Amino acid sequence: MICPVCKQSELREVPETSPLNATYKCLNCGTQVMVAKADDADDKKEFKAVFVRQADGSMQEIQFNE
């Protein structure tokens, strides 16, 4: 998965802190991307929302295709 902000680097997964989302960090620009997983009972890891942490600390939802 390429960083949606700088488009220069692969995102690296941060060790999972919640079963409801996955967090990734760009090694180039430091952008944090949080992906909310769908509520599927069989846990297909389908995503329903993607958020990017902005420089001011706020989260912005984005459209993102792997």
MMTF fields as JSON, N, C-alpha, C and O atoms, coordinates in Angstrom:
{
  "mmtfVersion": "1.0.0",
  "mmtfProducer": "UNKNOWN",
  "numBonds": 263,
  "numAtoms": 264,
  "numGroups": 66,
  "numChains": 1,
  "numModels": 1,
  "chainsPerModel": [1],
  "groupsPerChain": [66],
  "chainIdList": ["A"],
  "bondAtomList": [4, 2, 8, 6, 12, 10, 16, 14, 20, 18, 24, 22, 28, 26, 32, 30, 36, 34, 40, 38, 44, 42, 48, 46, 52, 50, 56, 54, 60, 58, 64, 62, 68, 66, 72, 70, 76, 74, 80, 78, 84, 82, 88, 86, 92, 90, 96, 94, 100, 98, 104, 102, 108, 106, 112, 110, 116, 114, 120, 118, 124, 122, 128, 126, 132, 130, 136, 134, 140, 138, 144, 142, 148, 146, 152, 150, 156, 154, 160, 158, 164, 162, 168, 166, 172, 170, 176, 174, 180, 178, 184, 182, 188, 186, 192, 190, 196, 194, 200, 198, 204, 202, 208, 206, 212, 210, 216, 214, 220, 218, 224, 222, 228, 226, 232, 230, 236, 234, 240, 238, 244, 242, 248, 246, 252, 250, 256, 254, 260, 258],
  "bondOrderList": [1, 1, 1, 1, 1, 1, 1, 1, 1, 1, 1, 1, 1, 1, 1, 1, 1, 1, 1, 1, 1, 1, 1, 1, 1, 1, 1, 1, 1, 1, 1, 1, 1, 1, 1, 1, 1, 1, 1, 1, 1, 1, 1, 1, 1, 1, 1, 1, 1, 1, 1, 1, 1, 1, 1, 1, 1, 1, 1, 1, 1, 1, 1, 1, 1],
  "groupList": [{"groupName": "MET", "atomNameList": ["N", "CA", "C", "O"], "elementList": ["N", "C", "C", "O"], "formalChargeList": [0, 0, 0, 0], "bondAtomList": [1, 0, 2, 1, 3, 2], "bondOrderList": [1, 1, 2], "singleLetterCode": "M", "chemCompType": "L-PEPTIDE LINKING"}, {"groupName": "ILE", "atomNameList": ["N", "CA", "C", "O"], "elementList": ["N", "C", "C", "O"], "formalChargeList": [0, 0, 0, 0], "bondAtomList": [1, 0, 2, 1, 3, 2], "bondOrderList": [1, 1, 2], "singleLetterCode": "I", "chemCompType": "L-PEPTIDE LINKING"}, {"groupName": "CYS", "atomNameList": ["N", "CA", "C", "O"], "elementList": ["N", "C", "C", "O"], "formalChargeList": [0, 0, 0, 0], "bondAtomList": [1, 0, 2, 1, 3, 2], "bondOrderList": [1, 1, 2], "singleLetterCode": "C", "chemCompType": "L-PEPTIDE LINKING"}, {"groupName": "PRO", "atomNameList": ["N", "CA", "C", "O"], "elementList": ["N", "C", "C", "O"], "formalChargeList": [0, 0, 0, 0], "bondAtomList": [1, 0, 2, 1, 3, 2], "bondOrderList": [1, 1, 2], "singleLetterCode": "P", "chemCompType": "L-PEPTIDE LINKING"}, {"groupName": "VAL", "atomNameList": ["N", "CA", "C", "O"], "elementList": ["N", "C", "C", "O"], "formalChargeList": [0, 0, 0, 0], "bondAtomList": [1, 0, 2, 1, 3, 2], "bondOrderList": [1, 1, 2], "singleLetterCode": "V", "chemCompType": "L-PEPTIDE LINKING"}, {"groupName": "LYS", "atomNameList": ["N", "CA", "C", "O"], "elementList": ["N", "C", "C", "O"], "formalChargeList": [0, 0, 0, 0], "bondAtomList": [1, 0, 2, 1, 3, 2], "bondOrderList": [1, 1, 2], "singleLetterCode": "K", "chemCompType": "L-PEPTIDE LINKING"}, {"groupName": "GLN", "atomNameList": ["N", "CA", "C", "O"], "elementList": ["N", "C", "C", "O"], "formalChargeList": [0, 0, 0, 0], "bondAtomList": [1, 0, 2, 1, 3, 2], "bondOrderList": [1, 1, 2], "singleLetterCode": "Q", "chemCompType": "L-PEPTIDE LINKING"}, {"groupName": "SER", "atomNameList": ["N", "CA", "C", "O"], "elementList": ["N", "C", "C", "O"], "formalChargeList": [0, 0, 0, 0], "bondAtomList": [1, 0, 2, 1, 3, 2], "bondOrderList": [1, 1, 2], "singleLetterCode": "S", "chemCompType": "L-PEPTIDE LINKING"}, {"groupName": "GLU", "atomNameList": ["N", "CA", "C", "O"], "elementList": ["N", "C", "C", "O"], "formalChargeList": [0, 0, 0, 0], "bondAtomList": [1, 0, 2, 1, 3, 2], "bondOrderList": [1, 1, 2], "singleLetterCode": "E", "chemCompType": "L-PEPTIDE LINKING"}, {"groupName": "LEU", "atomNameList": ["N", "CA", "C", "O"], "elementList": ["N", "C", "C", "O"], "formalChargeList": [0, 0, 0, 0], "bondAtomList": [1, 0, 2, 1, 3, 2], "bondOrderList": [1, 1, 2], "singleLetterCode": "L", "chemCompType": "L-PEPTIDE LINKING"}, {"groupName": "ARG", "atomNameList": ["N", "CA", "C", "O"], "elementList": ["N", "C", "C", "O"], "formalChargeList": [0, 0, 0, 0], "bondAtomList": [1, 0, 2, 1, 3, 2], "bondOrderList": [1, 1, 2], "singleLetterCode": "R", "chemCompType": "L-PEPTIDE LINKING"}, {"groupName": "THR", "atomNameList": ["N", "CA", "C", "O"], "elementList": ["N", "C", "C", "O"], "formalChargeList": [0, 0, 0, 0], "bondAtomList": [1, 0, 2, 1, 3, 2], "bondOrderList": [1, 1, 2], "singleLetterCode": "T", "chemCompType": "L-PEPTIDE LINKING"}, {"groupName": "ASN", "atomNameList": ["N", "CA", "C", "O"], "elementList": ["N", "C", "C", "O"], "formalChargeList": [0, 0, 0, 0], "bondAtomList": [1, 0, 2, 1, 3, 2], "bondOrderList": [1, 1, 2], "singleLetterCode": "N", "chemCompType": "L-PEPTIDE LINKING"}, {"groupName": "ALA", "atomNameList": ["N", "CA", "C", "O"], "elementList": ["N", "C", "C", "O"], "formalChargeList": [0, 0, 0, 0], "bondAtomList": [1, 0, 2, 1, 3, 2], "bondOrderList": [1, 1, 2], "singleLetterCode": "A", "chemCompType": "L-PEPTIDE LINKING"}, {"groupName": "TYR", "atomNameList": ["N", "CA", "C", "O"], "elementList": ["N", "C", "C", "O"], "formalChargeList": [0, 0, 0, 0], "bondAtomList": [1, 0, 2, 1, 3, 2], "bondOrderList": [1, 1, 2], "singleLetterCode": "Y", "chemCompType": "L-PEPTIDE LINKING"}, {"groupName": "GLY", "atomNameList": ["N", "CA", "C", "O"], "elementList": ["N", "C", "C", "O"], "formalChargeList": [0, 0, 0, 0], "bondAtomList": [1, 0, 2, 1, 3, 2], "bondOrderList": [1, 1, 2], "singleLetterCode": "G", "chemCompType": "PEPTIDE LINKING"}, {"groupName": "ASP", "atomNameList": ["N", "CA", "C", "O"], "elementList": ["N", "C", "C", "O"], "formalChargeList": [0, 0, 0, 0], "bondAtomList": [1, 0, 2, 1, 3, 2], "bondOrderList": [1, 1, 2], "singleLetterCode": "D", "chemCompType": "L-PEPTIDE LINKING"}, {"groupName": "PHE", "atomNameList": ["N", "CA", "C", "O"], "elementList": ["N", "C", "C", "O"], "formalChargeList": [0, 0, 0, 0], "bondAtomList": [1, 0, 2, 1, 3, 2], "bondOrderList": [1, 1, 2], "singleLetterCode": "F", "chemCompType": "L-PEPTIDE LINKING"}],
  "groupTypeList": [0, 1, 2, 3, 4, 2, 5, 6, 7, 8, 9, 10, 8, 4, 3, 8, 11, 7, 3, 9, 12, 13, 11, 14, 5, 2, 9, 12, 2, 15, 11, 6, 4, 0, 4, 13, 5, 13, 16, 16, 13, 16, 16, 5, 5, 8, 17, 5, 13, 4, 17, 4, 10, 6, 13, 16, 15, 7, 0, 6, 8, 1, 6, 17, 12, 8],
  "groupIdList": [1, 2, 3, 4, 5, 6, 7, 8, 9, 10, 11, 12, 13, 14, 15, 16, 17, 18, 19, 20, 21, 22, 23, 24, 25, 26, 27, 28, 29, 30, 31, 32, 33, 34, 35, 36, 37, 38, 39, 40, 41, 42, 43, 44, 45, 46, 47, 48, 49, 50, 51, 52, 53, 54, 55, 56, 57, 58, 59, 60, 61, 62, 63, 64, 65, 66],
  "secStructList": [7, 5, 7, 6, 6, 6, 1, 1, 1, 5, 3, 3, 3, 7, 7, 7, 7, 5, 6, 6, 3, 3, 3, 3, 3, 3, 6, 6, 6, 7, 7, 3, 3, 3, 3, 3, 3, 7, 7, 7, 6, 6, 7, 7, 7, 7, 3, 3, 3, 3, 3, 3, 3, 7, 6, 6, 1, 7, 3, 3, 3, 3, 7, 7, 7, 7],
  "xCoordList": [0.853, 0.0, 0.907, 1.762, 0.721, 1.527, 0.886, -0.339, 1.712, 1.219, 0.308, 0.704, -0.918, -1.832, -1.455, -2.02, -0.512, -0.12, 1.091, 1.002, 2.229, 3.451, 3.618, 4.359, 2.934, 2.999, 4.435, 4.733, 5.321, 6.726, 7.146, 8.167, 6.377, 6.846, 5.712, 4.538, 6.094, 5.134, 4.766, 5.583, 3.537, 3.115, 3.489, 3.355, 3.951, 4.294, 3.235, 2.831, 2.78, 1.743, 2.326, 3.369, 1.626, 1.977, 1.348, 0.235, 2.032, 1.437, -0.004, -0.304, -0.874, -2.312, -2.671, -2.275, -3.432, -3.862, -5.351, -5.838, -6.079, -7.524, -7.989, -7.494, -8.935, -9.474, -10.374, -10.752, -10.72, -11.632, -10.919, -11.549, -9.607, -8.902, -7.452, -6.919, -6.837, -5.416, -4.752, -5.33, -3.549, -2.844, -1.557, -0.825, -1.293, -0.097, 0.631, 0.006, 1.957, 2.738, 3.665, 4.281, 3.752, 4.65, 6.06, 6.259, 7.038, 8.419, 9.05, 10.085, 8.441, 8.989, 8.528, 9.355, 7.202, 6.683, 6.086, 5.74, 5.956, 5.451, 3.939, 3.414, 3.232, 1.771, 1.266, 1.763, 0.28, -0.356, -1.696, -2.486, -1.956, -3.211, -3.908, -3.34, -5.146, -5.934, -7.031, -7.779, -7.132, -8.13, -9.13, -8.77, -10.39, -11.442, -11.915, -12.268, -11.921, -12.34, -13.856, -14.531, -14.375, -15.815, -16.215, -15.38, -17.483, -17.982, -18.397, -19.362, -17.692, -18.041, -17.727, -16.66, -18.662, -18.468, -17.311, -16.619, -17.101, -16.028, -14.689, -13.717, -14.636, -13.402, -12.6, -11.49, -13.165, -12.468, -11.475, -10.814, -11.381, -10.532, -10.934, -10.084, -12.222, -12.704, -12.788, -13.197, -12.399, -12.33, -13.568, -14.113, -14.004, -15.156, -14.801, -15.577, -13.673, -13.27, -11.757, -11.125, -11.193, -9.762, -9.577, -10.164, -8.761, -8.511, -7.019, -6.197, -6.667, -5.275, -5.119, -5.911, -4.089, -3.817, -3.108, -2.047, -3.697, -3.146, -2.032, -1.856, -1.282, -0.179, -0.651, 0.102, -1.887, -2.413, -2.968, -3.471, -2.88, -3.34, -4.757, -5.193, -5.483, -6.857, -6.857, -5.869, -7.974, -8.114, -9.038, -10.081, -8.662, -9.478, -9.796, -8.9, -11.088, -11.472, -11.145, -11.393, -10.584, -10.225, -10.754, -11.076, -10.84, -11.114, -9.752, -8.846, -9.607, -8.286, -8.422, -9.187, -7.678, -7.666, -6.26, -5.293, -6.146, -4.818, -4.216, -3.1],
  "yCoordList": [-1.164, 0.0, 1.238, 1.382, 2.126, 3.34, 4.47, 4.556, 5.332, 6.466, 7.347, 7.752, 7.652, 8.489, 9.965, 10.752, 10.359, 11.764, 12.073, 12.902, 11.409, 11.72, 10.846, 11.203, 9.703, 8.756, 8.316, 7.947, 8.359, 8.017, 6.719, 6.139, 6.254, 5.145, 4.183, 4.551, 2.946, 1.954, 2.288, 2.821, 1.975, 2.125, 0.866, -0.241, 1.024, -0.101, -0.207, 0.799, -1.435, -1.625, -1.459, -2.024, -0.671, -0.498, -1.679, -2.081, -2.249, -3.383, -3.077, -2.008, -4.032, -3.821, -3.459, -4.137, -2.373, -1.917, -2.132, -2.048, -2.407, -2.587, -3.58, -3.561, -4.449, -5.37, -4.656, -5.241, -3.395, -2.655, -1.863, -1.432, -1.66, -0.912, -1.359, -2.011, -0.991, -1.251, 0.104, 0.977, 0.292, 1.557, 1.321, 0.366, 2.211, 2.145, 3.472, 4.505, 3.458, 4.684, 4.727, 3.727, 5.916, 6.119, 6.37, 7.217, 5.637, 5.808, 7.053, 7.516, 7.602, 8.776, 10.073, 10.892, 10.268, 11.545, 11.445, 12.469, 10.238, 10.08, 10.087, 10.035, 10.151, 10.144, 8.858, 7.775, 8.975, 7.8, 7.59, 8.525, 6.36, 6.016, 4.964, 3.911, 5.255, 4.304, 3.762, 4.529, 2.449, 1.804, 1.1, 0.183, 1.533, 0.892, -0.341, -0.263, -1.479, -2.731, -2.855, -2.314, -3.564, -3.818, -4.737, -5.452, -4.714, -5.514, -6.918, -7.463, -7.507, -8.844, -9.891, -9.867, -10.808, -11.867, -12.789, -13.314, -12.986, -13.884, -13.16, -13.758, -11.882, -11.084, -11.234, -11.766, -10.764, -10.814, -9.658, -9.522, -8.829, -7.634, -6.704, -6.069, -6.63, -5.652, -4.317, -4.25, -3.263, -1.964, -1.134, -1.195, -0.362, 0.505, 1.981, 2.809, 2.341, 3.743, 3.831, 2.964, 4.898, 5.14, 6.571, 7.505, 6.737, 8.05, 8.346, 7.453, 9.611, 10.046, 11.06, 11.996, 10.873, 11.843, 13.047, 12.909, 14.216, 15.453, 15.984, 15.506, 16.978, 17.562, 18.164, 18.178, 18.66, 19.264, 18.221, 18.571, 16.946, 15.876, 15.406, 14.397, 16.127, 15.723, 14.572, 14.336, 13.865, 12.752, 13.18, 13.787, 12.869, 13.188, 11.896, 11.106, 11.682, 10.498, 10.742, 11.827, 9.724, 9.85, 8.665, 7.623, 8.83, 7.725, 7.153, 7.893, 5.836, 5.244, 3.887, 3.038, 3.685, 2.391, 1.84, 2.533, 0.583, -0.035, -0.259, -0.77],
  "zCoordList": [0.0, 0.0, 0.0, 0.874, -0.978, -1.103, -0.299, -0.21, 0.283, 1.072, 0.213, -0.88, 0.692, -0.086, -0.064, -0.824, 0.792, 0.903, 0.026, -0.88, 0.288, -0.469, -1.709, -2.625, -1.743, -2.862, -3.187, -4.323, -2.178, -2.379, -1.711, -2.08, -0.735, 0.09, 0.409, 0.407, 0.681, 1.169, 2.603, 3.355, 2.977, 4.362, 5.125, 4.603, 6.347, 7.216, 8.294, 8.877, 8.565, 9.576, 10.971, 11.299, 11.784, 13.191, 13.923, 13.582, 14.924, 15.65, 16.063, 16.595, 15.804, 15.975, 17.411, 18.36, 17.547, 18.868, 19.076, 20.203, 17.999, 18.104, 17.054, 15.927, 17.403, 16.401, 15.391, 14.376, 15.664, 14.789, 13.709, 12.744, 13.855, 12.822, 12.728, 13.625, 11.625, 11.404, 11.19, 10.543, 11.725, 11.584, 10.807, 11.064, 9.85, 9.022, 9.123, 9.367, 8.937, 8.977, 7.774, 7.406, 7.165, 6.027, 6.552, 7.424, 6.024, 6.457, 5.848, 6.327, 4.797, 4.13, 4.785, 5.186, 4.899, 5.409, 6.805, 7.393, 7.353, 8.707, 8.834, 9.946, 7.714, 7.75, 8.38, 8.074, 9.256, 9.846, 9.167, 9.036, 8.733, 8.077, 8.927, 9.215, 9.325, 10.111, 9.216, 8.61, 9.13, 8.295, 9.201, 9.94, 9.142, 9.936, 9.188, 8.012, 9.869, 9.239, 9.248, 10.124, 8.274, 8.207, 9.352, 9.906, 9.7, 10.819, 10.393, 10.93, 9.446, 8.965, 10.023, 10.637, 10.231, 11.228, 10.842, 11.714, 9.549, 9.115, 8.942, 8.482, 9.306, 9.298, 8.011, 8.017, 6.923, 5.635, 5.488, 4.459, 6.528, 6.501, 5.361, 4.736, 5.1, 4.134, 4.854, 6.014, 4.164, 4.812, 4.509, 3.407, 5.492, 5.287, 5.358, 4.881, 5.928, 6.001, 6.158, 6.763, 5.601, 5.728, 6.227, 5.681, 7.264, 7.839, 7.804, 8.013, 7.537, 7.556, 8.68, 8.791, 9.52, 10.591, 9.978, 9.369, 10.143, 9.599, 10.508, 11.629, 10.013, 10.776, 12.1, 13.073, 12.147, 13.38, 14.348, 15.416, 13.982, 14.86, 14.587, 15.142, 13.739, 13.431, 12.431, 11.735, 12.372, 11.435, 10.304, 10.549, 9.065, 7.904, 7.168, 6.872, 6.871, 6.105, 4.639, 4.113, 3.978, 2.568, 1.781, 2.351, 0.476, -0.431, -0.798, -1.183, -0.681, -0.884, -1.54, -1.082, -2.616, -3.299, -3.224, -3.541, -2.801, -2.689, -4.049, -4.154]
}
